[in-house]
Amino acid sequence: MSRFLLPRLSAVAPYVPGEQPQDLDTYVKINTNECPYPPSPRVLEALDGESARRLNLYPDPTCDELNRALAALYGLKKGQVYVGNGSDEVLAFAFMAFCDEAHGCMFPEISYGFYPVYARLFASPAREVPLNRDFTLPVEPFIGVGRTIFIANPNAPTGIALPLKDIERIVRGNPQNVVVIDEAYIDFGGESARGLIDRYDNLLIVGTFSKSRQLAGGRLGYALANEALIADLNRIKFSFHPYNISRLTLAAAVMAVRDTEYFAACVEKIKKTRARVASALAEMGFEMTDSKANFLFVKPPVGTGEQYYRALKEKKVLVRHFPDPRICDYARVTIGSDGQMDIFLEKTREYLREAGA
Ligand SMILES: *Cc1c(COP(=O)(O)O)cnc(C)c1O
């Protein structure tokens, strides 16, 4: 840290991303919830042509084609869609737009690790609401709070989904505040709140192409909301970074939306693998939440989450664990390909044997 950094910023503890080893062939990498399958052949084709030849030119700052494609996909108007450089950027812009010293924010104590980081970055007082003992979300504390609310649904890293009627209660219960529903994992289960957009002008849905659309490396996130909220996000984007999505990513993302068959096949595959891995782990004595996401949140029968993580890493399998004492007994395991999960299960059996379970 230099002596020039603003005091406010020196107090921000940055987000710590999951490990991203660059020797990808060394590890079974199931630690950051990416899709194990490559982008569809049609997406790769789209990257080969026009978009690459035109890299000398700036991309479309209005992202018109992609907004249209997403609007068509979700049955919305183009003005109800916004796209950003990863949903992290969309979330950051939402904090920038709706949270500051005078406008607090609120989110569950155990949720996506970026929310408290953004709260600090934008100097917004944060209220963190404890989850129930079983990691479900209590609705009552989120009613009438006078703060901007951020809820991941399904939640991370627990994978637990909040029923749509509870989401609606929270949105309806805070008419003077924006309620952001982060649907990063919605394609793997749970009910989207998309259908509520026309009824509630304070609902902002955020999504990503990183988890279910094979584009984590392309960086593409989106927001769905009424036109006024979308205009707020555009106001920030055009005051900050108008060319925030590269030509290559725009081309890839448009095709990823259009290739609905490939998308559906990948999601189905992940859900099937998730069920298989969950029952294999349950048989070994693991406890786990009812995850609707592309990961399992599991408690090994012996050892802490960190011990399990370390043992698996030795065996060249990367999962994620969390230092927070409330969840330190758990590990989060991304659902990879069947081949990857077979290795994971085999190494897990080894771990249990070695731990004397
Ligand atoms: C992965 C994730 C994101 C970030 O996704 P990007 O689009 O890759 O920035 C946001 N929210 C939640 C809950 C996530 O799990």
Coordinates of N, CA and C and ligand atoms in Angstrom, one line a residue, residues 15 32-34 84-91 111-115 118 151-157 182-185 206-211 215-217 219-222 294-295 332, ligand 1:
Y15 N -11.8 -8.7 -1.9 CA -12.3 -10.0 -2.1 C -11.2 -11.0 -2.5
T32 N -14.4 -23.1 -8.3 CA -15.0 -21.7 -8.5 C -16.2 -21.7 -9.4
N33 N -16.9 -22.9 -9.4 CA -18.3 -23.0 -10.0 C -18.4 -22.6 -11.4
E34 N -17.3 -22.8 -12.1 CA -17.4 -22.7 -13.6 C -18.1 -23.9 -14.2
G84 N -23.2 -6.3 -18.4 CA -22.0 -5.8 -17.8 C -20.8 -6.7 -17.9
N85 N -19.6 -6.3 -17.5 CA -18.4 -7.1 -17.5 C -18.4 -8.0 -16.3
G86 N -19.1 -9.1 -16.5 CA -19.3 -10.0 -15.3 C -20.4 -9.5 -14.4
S87 N -21.0 -10.4 -13.7 CA -22.1 -9.8 -12.8 C -21.4 -9.1 -11.6
D88 N -20.1 -9.4 -11.3 CA -19.5 -8.6 -10.3 C -19.5 -7.1 -10.6
E89 N -19.3 -6.8 -11.9 CA -19.4 -5.4 -12.3 C -20.8 -4.8 -12.1
V90 N -21.8 -5.7 -12.5 CA -23.2 -5.2 -12.4 C -23.5 -5.0 -11.0
L91 N -23.1 -5.9 -10.1 CA -23.3 -5.7 -8.6 C -22.6 -4.4 -8.1
S111 N -23.2 -15.4 2.7 CA -23.7 -15.2 1.3 C -22.4 -14.9 0.5
Y112 N -22.7 -14.4 -0.7 CA -21.6 -14.1 -1.6 C -20.6 -13.1 -1.0
G113 N -19.3 -13.5 -1.0 CA -18.3 -12.7 -0.2 C -18.0 -11.3 -0.8
F114 N -18.5 -11.0 -1.9 CA -18.3 -9.7 -2.5 C -19.2 -8.6 -1.9
Y115 N -20.4 -9.0 -1.4 CA -21.3 -7.9 -0.9 C -20.6 -7.1 0.2
Y118 N -18.0 -4.7 -1.4 CA -18.5 -3.6 -2.1 C -19.1 -2.6 -1.1
I151 N -29.6 -10.2 -2.1 CA -29.8 -11.6 -1.7 C -29.5 -12.5 -2.9
A152 N -28.6 -13.4 -2.7 CA -28.3 -14.4 -3.7 C -29.3 -15.5 -3.6
N153 N -29.9 -15.9 -4.8 CA -30.9 -16.9 -4.8 C -30.7 -17.8 -6.1
P154 N -30.4 -19.1 -5.9 CA -29.9 -19.8 -4.7 C -28.7 -19.1 -4.0
N155 N -28.6 -19.3 -2.7 CA -27.6 -18.6 -2.0 C -26.2 -19.3 -2.2
A156 N -25.2 -18.5 -2.1 CA -23.8 -19.0 -2.1 C -23.2 -18.8 -0.7
P157 N -22.4 -19.7 -0.2 CA -22.0 -21.0 -0.8 C -22.9 -22.2 -0.4
D182 N -29.6 -11.8 -6.7 CA -28.5 -12.2 -7.5 C -28.7 -13.7 -7.9
E183 N -29.1 -13.9 -9.1 CA -29.5 -15.2 -9.6 C -28.4 -15.9 -10.4
A184 N -27.2 -15.8 -9.8 CA -26.0 -16.5 -10.5 C -26.3 -17.9 -10.8
Y185 N -27.0 -18.6 -9.9 CA -27.2 -20.1 -10.0 C -28.6 -20.5 -10.4
V206 N -30.0 -9.8 -11.0 CA -28.6 -9.9 -11.6 C -28.3 -11.3 -11.9
G207 N -27.7 -11.5 -13.1 CA -27.4 -12.9 -13.5 C -26.0 -12.9 -14.2
T208 N -25.5 -14.1 -14.5 CA -24.2 -14.2 -15.1 C -24.1 -15.3 -16.1
F209 N -23.2 -15.2 -17.0 CA -22.9 -16.2 -18.0 C -21.7 -17.1 -17.5
S210 N -21.3 -16.9 -16.3 CA -20.1 -17.6 -15.8 C -20.4 -19.0 -15.3
K211 N -21.6 -19.3 -14.8 CA -21.9 -20.5 -14.2 C -22.6 -21.5 -15.1
L215 N -19.0 -19.2 -20.0 CA -18.3 -18.0 -20.4 C -17.6 -17.2 -19.2
A216 N -17.2 -18.0 -18.2 CA -16.6 -17.3 -17.0 C -15.4 -16.5 -17.5
G217 N -14.7 -17.0 -18.5 CA -13.5 -16.3 -19.0 C -13.8 -15.2 -19.9
R219 N -16.3 -13.0 -19.3 CA -16.8 -12.0 -18.4 C -18.1 -11.3 -18.9
L220 N -19.2 -11.9 -18.5 CA -20.5 -11.3 -19.0 C -21.5 -11.5 -17.9
G221 N -22.1 -10.4 -17.4 CA -23.1 -10.5 -16.5 C -24.3 -9.6 -17.0
Y222 N -25.5 -9.7 -16.3 CA -26.6 -8.9 -16.8 C -27.5 -8.5 -15.7
N294 N -24.9 -25.2 -9.0 CA -23.9 -26.2 -9.6 C -22.8 -26.5 -8.7
F295 N -23.1 -26.6 -7.4 CA -22.1 -27.0 -6.5 C -22.8 -27.7 -5.3
R332 N -17.0 -26.4 -0.3 CA -17.9 -26.2 -1.5 C -17.3 -26.9 -2.7
Ligands
LIG1 C1 -20.0 -16.3 -9.3 C2 -20.9 -15.3 -8.7 C3 -21.0 -14.0 -9.1 C4 -20.0 -13.4 -10.1 O1 -20.1 -13.8 -11.4 P1 -19.3 -13.1 -12.6 O2 -20.3 -12.9 -13.6 O3 -18.3 -14.1 -13.0 O4 -18.7 -11.9 -12.1 C5 -21.9 -13.2 -8.6 N1 -22.7 -13.6 -7.6 C6 -22.7 -14.8 -7.1 C7 -23.6 -15.3 -6.1 C8 -21.8 -15.7 -7.7 O5 -21.7 -17.0 -7.2

